[in-house]
Coordinates of C-alpha atoms in Angstrom, one line a residue:
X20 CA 0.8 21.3 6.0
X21 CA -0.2 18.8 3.4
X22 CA -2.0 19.5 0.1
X23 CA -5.3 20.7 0.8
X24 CA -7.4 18.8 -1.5
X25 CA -10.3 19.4 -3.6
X26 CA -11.0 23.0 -2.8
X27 CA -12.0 25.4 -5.2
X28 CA -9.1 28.0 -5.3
X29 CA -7.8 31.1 -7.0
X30 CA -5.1 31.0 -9.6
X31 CA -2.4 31.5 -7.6
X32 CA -0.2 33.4 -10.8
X33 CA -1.9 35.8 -13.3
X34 CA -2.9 34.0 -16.4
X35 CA -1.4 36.2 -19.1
X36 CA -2.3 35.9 -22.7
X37 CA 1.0 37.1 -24.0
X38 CA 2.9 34.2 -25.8
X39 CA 6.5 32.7 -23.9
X40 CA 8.8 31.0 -26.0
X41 CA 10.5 27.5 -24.6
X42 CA 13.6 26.2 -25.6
X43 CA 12.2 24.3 -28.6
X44 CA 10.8 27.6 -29.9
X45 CA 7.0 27.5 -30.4
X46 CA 5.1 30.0 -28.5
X47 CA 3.0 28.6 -25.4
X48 CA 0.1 30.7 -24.0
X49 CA 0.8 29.6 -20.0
X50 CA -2.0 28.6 -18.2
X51 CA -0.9 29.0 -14.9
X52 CA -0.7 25.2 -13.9
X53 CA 2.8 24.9 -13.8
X54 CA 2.8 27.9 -11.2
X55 CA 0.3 26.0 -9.0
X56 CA 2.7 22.8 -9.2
X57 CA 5.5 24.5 -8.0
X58 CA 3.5 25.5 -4.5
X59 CA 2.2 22.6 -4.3
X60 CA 5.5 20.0 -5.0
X61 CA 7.1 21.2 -1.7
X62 CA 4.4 20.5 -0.1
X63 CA 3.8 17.3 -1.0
X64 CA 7.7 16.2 -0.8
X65 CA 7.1 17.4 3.3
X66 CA 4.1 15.5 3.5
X67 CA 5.6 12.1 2.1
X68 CA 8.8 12.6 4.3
X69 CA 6.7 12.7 7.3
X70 CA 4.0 9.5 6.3
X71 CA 7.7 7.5 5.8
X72 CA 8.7 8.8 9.3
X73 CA 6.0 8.1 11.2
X74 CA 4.7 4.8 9.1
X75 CA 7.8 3.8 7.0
X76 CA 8.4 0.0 8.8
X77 CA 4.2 -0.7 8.9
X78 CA 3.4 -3.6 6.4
X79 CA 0.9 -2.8 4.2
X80 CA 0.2 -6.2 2.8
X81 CA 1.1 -9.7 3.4
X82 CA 2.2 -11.7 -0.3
X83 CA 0.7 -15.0 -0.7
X84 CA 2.1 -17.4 -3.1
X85 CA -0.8 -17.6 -5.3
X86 CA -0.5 -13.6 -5.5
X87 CA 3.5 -14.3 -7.1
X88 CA 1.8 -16.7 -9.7
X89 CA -1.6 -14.6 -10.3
X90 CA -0.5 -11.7 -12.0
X91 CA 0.1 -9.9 -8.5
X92 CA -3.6 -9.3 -8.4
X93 CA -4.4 -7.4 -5.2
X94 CA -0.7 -7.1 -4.0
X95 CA -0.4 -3.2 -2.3
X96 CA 2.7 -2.4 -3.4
X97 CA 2.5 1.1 -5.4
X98 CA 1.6 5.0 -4.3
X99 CA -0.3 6.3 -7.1
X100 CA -1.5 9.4 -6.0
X101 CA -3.6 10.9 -8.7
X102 CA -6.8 8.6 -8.4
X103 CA -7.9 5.3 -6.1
X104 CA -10.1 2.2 -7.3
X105 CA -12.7 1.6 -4.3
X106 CA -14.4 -2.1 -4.7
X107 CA -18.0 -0.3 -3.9
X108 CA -17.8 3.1 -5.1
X109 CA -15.4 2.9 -8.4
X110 CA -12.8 5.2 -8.9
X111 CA -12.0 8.9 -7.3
X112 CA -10.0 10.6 -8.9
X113 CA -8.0 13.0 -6.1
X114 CA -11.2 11.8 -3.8
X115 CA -14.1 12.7 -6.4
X116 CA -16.3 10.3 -7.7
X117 CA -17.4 10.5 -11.3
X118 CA -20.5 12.2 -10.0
X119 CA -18.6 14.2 -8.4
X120 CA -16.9 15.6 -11.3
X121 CA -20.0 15.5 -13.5
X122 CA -21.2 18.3 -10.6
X123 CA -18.3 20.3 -9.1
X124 CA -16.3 20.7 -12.3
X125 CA -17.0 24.3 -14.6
X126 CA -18.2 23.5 -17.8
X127 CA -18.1 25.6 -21.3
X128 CA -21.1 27.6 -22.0
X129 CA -23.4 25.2 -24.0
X130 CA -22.1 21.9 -22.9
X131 CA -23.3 19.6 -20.5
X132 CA -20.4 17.2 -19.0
X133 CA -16.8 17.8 -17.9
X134 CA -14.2 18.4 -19.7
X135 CA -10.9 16.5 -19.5
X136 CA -9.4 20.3 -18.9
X137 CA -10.6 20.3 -15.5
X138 CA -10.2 16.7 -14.9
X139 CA -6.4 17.2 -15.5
X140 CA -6.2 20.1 -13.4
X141 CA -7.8 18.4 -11.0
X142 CA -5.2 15.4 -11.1
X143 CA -2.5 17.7 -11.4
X144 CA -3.1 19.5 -8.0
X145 CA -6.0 18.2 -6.1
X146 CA -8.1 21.2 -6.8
X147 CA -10.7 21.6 -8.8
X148 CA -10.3 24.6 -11.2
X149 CA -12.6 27.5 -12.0
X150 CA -13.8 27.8 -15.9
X151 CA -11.2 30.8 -16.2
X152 CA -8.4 28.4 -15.3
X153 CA -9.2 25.1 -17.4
X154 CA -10.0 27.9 -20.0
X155 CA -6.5 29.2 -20.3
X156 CA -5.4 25.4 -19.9
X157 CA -7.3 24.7 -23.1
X158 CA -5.5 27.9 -24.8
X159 CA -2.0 26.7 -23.7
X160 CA -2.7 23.0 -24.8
X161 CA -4.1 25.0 -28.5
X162 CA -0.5 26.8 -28.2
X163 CA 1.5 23.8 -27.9
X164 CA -0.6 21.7 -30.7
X165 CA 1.1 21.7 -33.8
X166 CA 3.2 18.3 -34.6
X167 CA 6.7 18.5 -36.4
X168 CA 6.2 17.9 -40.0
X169 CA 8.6 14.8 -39.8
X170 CA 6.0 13.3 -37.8
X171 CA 3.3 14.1 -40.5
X172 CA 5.6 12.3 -42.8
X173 CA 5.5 9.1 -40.6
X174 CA 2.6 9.0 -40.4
X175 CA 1.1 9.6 -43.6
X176 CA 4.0 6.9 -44.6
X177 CA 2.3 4.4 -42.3
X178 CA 0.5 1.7 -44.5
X179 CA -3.2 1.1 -44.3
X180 CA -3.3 -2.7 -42.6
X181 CA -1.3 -1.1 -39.8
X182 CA -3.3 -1.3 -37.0
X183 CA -4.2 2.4 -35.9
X184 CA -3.0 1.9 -32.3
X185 CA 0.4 0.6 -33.2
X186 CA 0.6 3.7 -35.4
X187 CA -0.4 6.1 -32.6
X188 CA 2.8 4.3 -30.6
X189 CA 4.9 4.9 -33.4
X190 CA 4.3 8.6 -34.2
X191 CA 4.8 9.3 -30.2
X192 CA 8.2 8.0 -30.7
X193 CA 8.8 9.7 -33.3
X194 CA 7.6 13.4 -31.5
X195 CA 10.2 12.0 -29.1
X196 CA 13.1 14.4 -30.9
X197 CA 10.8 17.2 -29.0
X198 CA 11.6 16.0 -25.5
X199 CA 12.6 18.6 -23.3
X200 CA 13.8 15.8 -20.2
X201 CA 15.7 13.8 -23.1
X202 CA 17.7 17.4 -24.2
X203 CA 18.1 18.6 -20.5
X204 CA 19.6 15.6 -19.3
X205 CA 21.3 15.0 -21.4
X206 CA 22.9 18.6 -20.7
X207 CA 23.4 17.2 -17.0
X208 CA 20.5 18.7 -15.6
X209 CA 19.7 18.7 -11.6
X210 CA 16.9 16.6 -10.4
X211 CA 15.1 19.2 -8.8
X212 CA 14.5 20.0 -12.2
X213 CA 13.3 16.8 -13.7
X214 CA 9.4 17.3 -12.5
X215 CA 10.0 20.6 -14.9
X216 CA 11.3 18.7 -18.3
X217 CA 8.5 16.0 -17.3
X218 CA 6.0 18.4 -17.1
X219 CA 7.0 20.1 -20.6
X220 CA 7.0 17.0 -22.3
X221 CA 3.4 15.7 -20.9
X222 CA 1.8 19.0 -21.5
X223 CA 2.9 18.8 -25.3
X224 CA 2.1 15.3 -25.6
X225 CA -1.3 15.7 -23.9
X226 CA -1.6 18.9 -26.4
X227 CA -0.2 17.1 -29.4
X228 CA -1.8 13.3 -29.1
X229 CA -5.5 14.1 -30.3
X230 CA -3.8 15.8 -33.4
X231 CA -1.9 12.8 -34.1
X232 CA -5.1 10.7 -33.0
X233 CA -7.1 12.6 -35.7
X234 CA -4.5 12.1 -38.5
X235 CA -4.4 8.4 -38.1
X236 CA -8.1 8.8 -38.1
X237 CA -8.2 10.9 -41.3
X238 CA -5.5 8.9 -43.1
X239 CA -7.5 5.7 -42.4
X240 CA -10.8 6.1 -42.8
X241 CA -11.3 9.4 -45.2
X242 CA -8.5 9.1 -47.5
X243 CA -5.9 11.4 -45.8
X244 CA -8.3 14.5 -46.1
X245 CA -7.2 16.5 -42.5
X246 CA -9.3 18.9 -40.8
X247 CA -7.0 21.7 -39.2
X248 CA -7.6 22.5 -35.8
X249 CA -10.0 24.7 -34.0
X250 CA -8.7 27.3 -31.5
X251 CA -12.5 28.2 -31.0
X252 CA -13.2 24.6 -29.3
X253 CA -12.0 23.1 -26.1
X254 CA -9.5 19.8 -26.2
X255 CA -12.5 17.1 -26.8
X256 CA -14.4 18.7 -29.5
X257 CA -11.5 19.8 -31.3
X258 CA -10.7 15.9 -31.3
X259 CA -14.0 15.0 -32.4
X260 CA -14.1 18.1 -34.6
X261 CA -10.8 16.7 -36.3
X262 CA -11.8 13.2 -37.2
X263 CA -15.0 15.1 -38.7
X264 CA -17.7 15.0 -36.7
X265 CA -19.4 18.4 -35.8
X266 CA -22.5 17.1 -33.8
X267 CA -22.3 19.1 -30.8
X268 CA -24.1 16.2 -29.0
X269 CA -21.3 14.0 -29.8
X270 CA -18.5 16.3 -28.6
X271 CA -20.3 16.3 -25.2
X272 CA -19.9 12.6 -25.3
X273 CA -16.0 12.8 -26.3
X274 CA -15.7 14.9 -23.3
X275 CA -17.4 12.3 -21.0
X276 CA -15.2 9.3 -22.8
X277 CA -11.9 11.3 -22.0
X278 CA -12.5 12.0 -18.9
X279 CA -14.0 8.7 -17.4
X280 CA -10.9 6.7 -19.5
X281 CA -8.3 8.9 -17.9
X282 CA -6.8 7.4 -14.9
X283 CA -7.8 4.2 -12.7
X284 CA -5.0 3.9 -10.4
X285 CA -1.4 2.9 -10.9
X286 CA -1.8 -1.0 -11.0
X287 CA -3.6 -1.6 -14.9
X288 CA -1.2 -2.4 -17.8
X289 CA -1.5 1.2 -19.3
X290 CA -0.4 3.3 -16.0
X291 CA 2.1 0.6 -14.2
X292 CA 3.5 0.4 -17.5
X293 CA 4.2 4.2 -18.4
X294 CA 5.2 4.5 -14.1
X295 CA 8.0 1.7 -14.4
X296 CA 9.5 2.9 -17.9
X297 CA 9.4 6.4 -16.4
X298 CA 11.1 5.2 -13.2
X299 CA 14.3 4.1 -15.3
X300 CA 14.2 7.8 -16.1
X301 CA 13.4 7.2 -20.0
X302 CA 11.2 10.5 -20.9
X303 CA 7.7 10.7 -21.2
X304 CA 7.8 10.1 -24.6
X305 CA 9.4 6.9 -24.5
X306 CA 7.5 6.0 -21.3
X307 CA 3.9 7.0 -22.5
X308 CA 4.3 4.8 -25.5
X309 CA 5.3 1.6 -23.6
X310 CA 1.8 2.2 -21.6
X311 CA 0.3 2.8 -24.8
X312 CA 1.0 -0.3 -25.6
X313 CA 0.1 -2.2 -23.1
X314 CA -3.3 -0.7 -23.4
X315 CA -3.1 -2.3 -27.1
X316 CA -4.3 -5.6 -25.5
X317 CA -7.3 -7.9 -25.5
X318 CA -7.2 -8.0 -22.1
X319 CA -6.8 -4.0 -21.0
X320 CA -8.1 -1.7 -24.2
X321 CA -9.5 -4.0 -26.8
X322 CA -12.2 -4.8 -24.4
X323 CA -15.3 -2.5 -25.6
X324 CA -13.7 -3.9 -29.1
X325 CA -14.9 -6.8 -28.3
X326 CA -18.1 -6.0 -26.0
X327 CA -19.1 -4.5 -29.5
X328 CA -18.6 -7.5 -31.6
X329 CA -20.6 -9.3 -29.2
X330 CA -23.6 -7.2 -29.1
X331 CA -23.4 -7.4 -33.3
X332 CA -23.7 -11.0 -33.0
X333 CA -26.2 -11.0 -30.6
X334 CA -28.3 -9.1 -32.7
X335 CA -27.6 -12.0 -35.7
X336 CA -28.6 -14.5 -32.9
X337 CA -31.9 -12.9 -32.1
X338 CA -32.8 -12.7 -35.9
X339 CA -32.5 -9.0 -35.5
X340 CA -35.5 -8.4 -33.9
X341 CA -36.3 -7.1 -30.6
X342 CA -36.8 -9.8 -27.9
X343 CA -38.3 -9.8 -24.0
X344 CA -36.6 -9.7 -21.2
X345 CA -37.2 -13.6 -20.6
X346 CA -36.1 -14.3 -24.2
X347 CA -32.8 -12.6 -23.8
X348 CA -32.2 -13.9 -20.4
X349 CA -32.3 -17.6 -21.8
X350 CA -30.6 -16.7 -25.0
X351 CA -27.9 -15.7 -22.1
X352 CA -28.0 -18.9 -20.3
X353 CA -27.4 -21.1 -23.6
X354 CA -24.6 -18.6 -24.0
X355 CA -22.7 -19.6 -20.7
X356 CA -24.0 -23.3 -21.3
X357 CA -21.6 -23.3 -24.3
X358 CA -18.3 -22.5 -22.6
X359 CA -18.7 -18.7 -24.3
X360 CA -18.6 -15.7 -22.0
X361 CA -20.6 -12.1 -21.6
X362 CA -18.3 -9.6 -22.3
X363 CA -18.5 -6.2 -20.4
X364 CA -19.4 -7.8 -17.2
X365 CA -17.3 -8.1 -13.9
X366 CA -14.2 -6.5 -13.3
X367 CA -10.9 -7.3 -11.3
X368 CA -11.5 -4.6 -8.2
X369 CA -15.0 -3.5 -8.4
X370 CA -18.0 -4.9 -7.0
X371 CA -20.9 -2.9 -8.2
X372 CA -21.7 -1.6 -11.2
X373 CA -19.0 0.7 -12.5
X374 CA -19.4 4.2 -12.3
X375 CA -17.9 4.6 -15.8
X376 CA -20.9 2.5 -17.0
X377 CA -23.8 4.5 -15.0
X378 CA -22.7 7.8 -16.4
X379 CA -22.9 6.4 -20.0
X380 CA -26.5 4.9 -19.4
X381 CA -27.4 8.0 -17.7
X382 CA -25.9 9.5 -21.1
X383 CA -28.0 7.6 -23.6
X384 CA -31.3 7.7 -21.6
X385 CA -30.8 11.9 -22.4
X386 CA -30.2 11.8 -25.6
X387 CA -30.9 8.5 -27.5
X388 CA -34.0 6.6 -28.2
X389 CA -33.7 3.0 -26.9
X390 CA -33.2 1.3 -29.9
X391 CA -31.0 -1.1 -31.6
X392 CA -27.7 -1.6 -30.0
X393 CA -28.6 0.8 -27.0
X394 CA -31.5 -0.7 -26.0
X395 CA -30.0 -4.3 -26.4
X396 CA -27.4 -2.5 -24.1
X397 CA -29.9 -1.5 -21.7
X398 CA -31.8 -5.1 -21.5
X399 CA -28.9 -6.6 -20.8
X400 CA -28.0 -4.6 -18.0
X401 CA -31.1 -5.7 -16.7
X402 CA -31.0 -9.2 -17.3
X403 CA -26.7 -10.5 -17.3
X404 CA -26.2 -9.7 -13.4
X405 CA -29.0 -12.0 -12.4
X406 CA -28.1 -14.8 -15.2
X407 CA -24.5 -14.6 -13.9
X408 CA -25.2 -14.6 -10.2
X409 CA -27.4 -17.9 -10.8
X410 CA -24.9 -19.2 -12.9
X411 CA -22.3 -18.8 -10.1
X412 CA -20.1 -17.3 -13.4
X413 CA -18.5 -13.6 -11.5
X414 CA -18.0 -12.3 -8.0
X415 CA -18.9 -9.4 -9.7
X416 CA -21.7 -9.8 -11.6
X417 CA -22.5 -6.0 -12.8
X418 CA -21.5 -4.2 -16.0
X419 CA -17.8 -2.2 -16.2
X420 CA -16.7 0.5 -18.5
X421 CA -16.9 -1.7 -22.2
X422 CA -20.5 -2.5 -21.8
X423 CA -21.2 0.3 -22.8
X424 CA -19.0 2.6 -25.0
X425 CA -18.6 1.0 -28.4
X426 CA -23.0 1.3 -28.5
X427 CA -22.4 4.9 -27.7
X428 CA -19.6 5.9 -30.4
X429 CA -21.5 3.7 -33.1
X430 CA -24.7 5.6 -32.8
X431 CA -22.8 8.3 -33.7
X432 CA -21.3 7.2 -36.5
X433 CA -17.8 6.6 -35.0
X434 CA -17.8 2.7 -36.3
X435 CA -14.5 1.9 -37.3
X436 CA -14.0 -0.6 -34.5
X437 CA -10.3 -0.9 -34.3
X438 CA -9.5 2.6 -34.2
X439 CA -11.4 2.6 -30.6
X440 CA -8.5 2.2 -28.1
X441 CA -6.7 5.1 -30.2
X442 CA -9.5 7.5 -28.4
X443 CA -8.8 5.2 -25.4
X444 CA -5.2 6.0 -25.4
X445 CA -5.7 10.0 -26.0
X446 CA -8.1 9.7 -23.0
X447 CA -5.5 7.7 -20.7
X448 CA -2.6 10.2 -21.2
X449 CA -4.5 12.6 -18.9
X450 CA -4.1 10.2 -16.0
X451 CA -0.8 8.3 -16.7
X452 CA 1.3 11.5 -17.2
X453 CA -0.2 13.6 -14.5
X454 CA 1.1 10.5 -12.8
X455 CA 4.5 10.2 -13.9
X456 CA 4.9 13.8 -13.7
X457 CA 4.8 13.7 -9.8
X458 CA 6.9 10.5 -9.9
X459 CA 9.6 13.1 -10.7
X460 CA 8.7 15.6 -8.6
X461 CA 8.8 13.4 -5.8
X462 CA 12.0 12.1 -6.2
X463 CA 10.1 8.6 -6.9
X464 CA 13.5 5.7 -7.7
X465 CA 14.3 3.2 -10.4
X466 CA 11.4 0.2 -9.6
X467 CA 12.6 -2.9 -9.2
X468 CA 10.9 -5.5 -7.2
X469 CA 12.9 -8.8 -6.4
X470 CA 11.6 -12.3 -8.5
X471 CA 11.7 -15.6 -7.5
X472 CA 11.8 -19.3 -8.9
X473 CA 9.2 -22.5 -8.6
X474 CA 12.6 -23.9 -7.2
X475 CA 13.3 -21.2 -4.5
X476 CA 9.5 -21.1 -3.3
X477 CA 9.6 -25.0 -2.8
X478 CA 13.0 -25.2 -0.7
X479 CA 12.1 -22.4 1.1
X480 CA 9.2 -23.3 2.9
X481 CA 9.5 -21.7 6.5
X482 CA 10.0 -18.7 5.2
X483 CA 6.7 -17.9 4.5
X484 CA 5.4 -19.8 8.5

């Protein structure tokens, strides 16, 4: 049988509230995930061994030339089985949409969107979990929490020009002395067991990552005054309730931001990253930072860093004031005359508006006036797709993810620009260690696709007839 996916099941182990105590001797409140995994691995290793049977000499893709040169855009090369990037409908995660999610997942009484609790469930086994299960889930991640007080020490030691995201990296190598898969295998352990010590250590960096966020955050921005954490709150407002905000509105929107930055298939910098470090079998730790900082880059994370700036000096173009729709349409045009480019529009797979966007718009229109850098937001979601389209500038002409997200945190009072992809990053360890977690358990090997030369792709011609 494979996995059945998606349905809404009982917790298949008692979820007790009496405290177990791991090898590395903090007490963990179990959640009853880890019970679920181990029904579900088997499964999954039988259904794999019977798609290669069956399919394992199909070709899935042709490689073109072009494809070796172009950053292997497009090349179908990698199972990723936690979430898939559709050109018209955006990403599912296990099959769900983002609407989807925003529907069938349980929510904590008083809030309005889901919670990355669910959505990790959900990635974890395919099923989406009843409140009483992402419930215990957020208890176990409270459990596992705390952060070794050498890795205070780093980073209260980091200076203040060190940019926050290269500080996150560094303090999750440094909680890299609490890897169970490092200390197990180096004790020789089987590899039937390495989905366990992967597990362990992605559970404790999940739980551990928005404490280390916050501290960065603190250190930064409010002279190293901390805010201990709140067993009381679920994983997203206990973030936001950590770097100090205790607007209940603006917790619902960290739990939107985590959960719609988690996971977008295995081929962006942030997850192929984490997947091929992992594959060498360096622990999570190791591996999870490596995608961390690939996600450090203009081109993957920085991106609503600069959709912001843009916007800002939009605002300085326009003279500050608000415009029509035929004003800022032209403003637009002189924009693209000048070489410059929109920022926030298009994207690599999709070809409608993203999904990620659409639930943030749908966000603001509930609870913030259309002003300032929202509704500048807003009118140019109604005016860039047709400026582009005329100007022949995108295949995709519609809005992704960034358009939207920097307006949204800076209403809120979340301004400090550079510390954006930091949330980013606690949002994308959902996704890229649900993933790399069944890379273990499926036995997934070392990755290591061939290369070629300029030299060997000109004297070998009729291979490719």
């Amino acid at each position: 049988n494979t996995v059945k996916m998606f349905a809404r099941v009982p917790t298949t182990a008692t979820v007790t509230r009496s405290a177990v105590v791991p090898a590395r001797g903090y007490a963990v409140k179990p959640s009853g995930l880890k019970e679920r995994m181990d029904a579900l691995v088997p499964e999954k290793i039988a259904e794999i061994k019977e798609v290669r049977a069956e399919h394992g000499s199909k070709i899935i893709h042709k490689v073109t030339v072009d494809q070796c040169y172009m950053g292997m855009r497009g090349i179908k090369s990698l199972v990723t089985e936690t979430s898939l990037l559709d050109a018209e409908e955006g990403i599912r995660f296990r099959g769900l949409t983002i609407p989807d999610c925003q529907e069938q997942f349980p929510k904590p009484a008083g809030t309005s969107e889901p919670t990355p609790e669910a959505l990790f469930w959900l990635l974890m086994t395919g099923e989406v979990p009843t409140l009483e299960q992402t419930e215990a889930l957020t208890a176990e991640w409270n459990s596992r929490a705390e952060i070794p007080k050498h890795v205070e020490e780093v980073i209260d030691a980091f200076p203040k020009h060190m940019h926050p995201m290269s500080q996150f990296s560094a303090a999750i190598l440094a909680l890299q002395t609490e890897s169970e898969f490092a200390r197990r295998y180096s004790e020789g352990m089987p590899k039937t067991e390495y989905w366990h010590a992967a597990y362990e250590d992605s559970m404790n960096i999940i739980a551990k990552c928005h404490v280390v966020a916050s501290r960065i955050y603190r250190n930064l921005y409010h002279d190293g005054k901390h805010i201990a954490q709140d067993n009381s709150l679920d994983y997203s407002a206990n973030y936001a309730n950590m770097m100090g905000f205790d607007n209940t509105e603006f917790h619902d929107l960290m739990r939107l931001y985590l959960v719609i930055h988690s996971d977008h298939e295995g081929g962006n910098v942030s997850a192929h990253a984490t997947h091929l470090v992992g594959s060498a079998l360096s622990d999570p730790y190791l591996a999870y930072s490596a995608g961390m900082n690939g996600l450090s880059g203009p081109l993957h994370g920085l991106a609503n860093q600069e959709v912001l700036k843009f916007l800002k000096d939009l605002q300085v173009e326009l003279g500050g004031k608000d415009v029509t729709n035929d004003e800022l349409a032209e403003h637009c045009r002189q924009i693209l005359g000048s070489g410059r480019v929109i920022p926030g529009y298009g994207h690599a797979v999709l070809r409608k508006t993203d999904p990620r966007y659409s639930c943030q718009r749908e966000f603001a229109l509930k609870h913030i006036p259309s002003t300032g850098l929202i509704k500048l937001v807003h009118q140019l979601y109604e005016v860039v797709p047709d400026v582009l389209l005329a100007a022949g500038k995108a295949k995709n002409p519609w809005p992704n993810v960034d358009a939207h997200s920097g307006a949204l945190l800076v209403h809120y009072g979340c301004t400090q620009e550079n510390y954006y992809t930091v949330m980013f990053a606690v949002s994308r360890a959902l996704g890229v260690l649900a993933s790399l977690t069944w890379d273990r358990a499926l036995g997934l090997p070392l990755e290591r696709p061939k290369s070629l030369t300029t030299e060997w792709i000109k004297n070998n011609k009729t291979w490719f007839e």
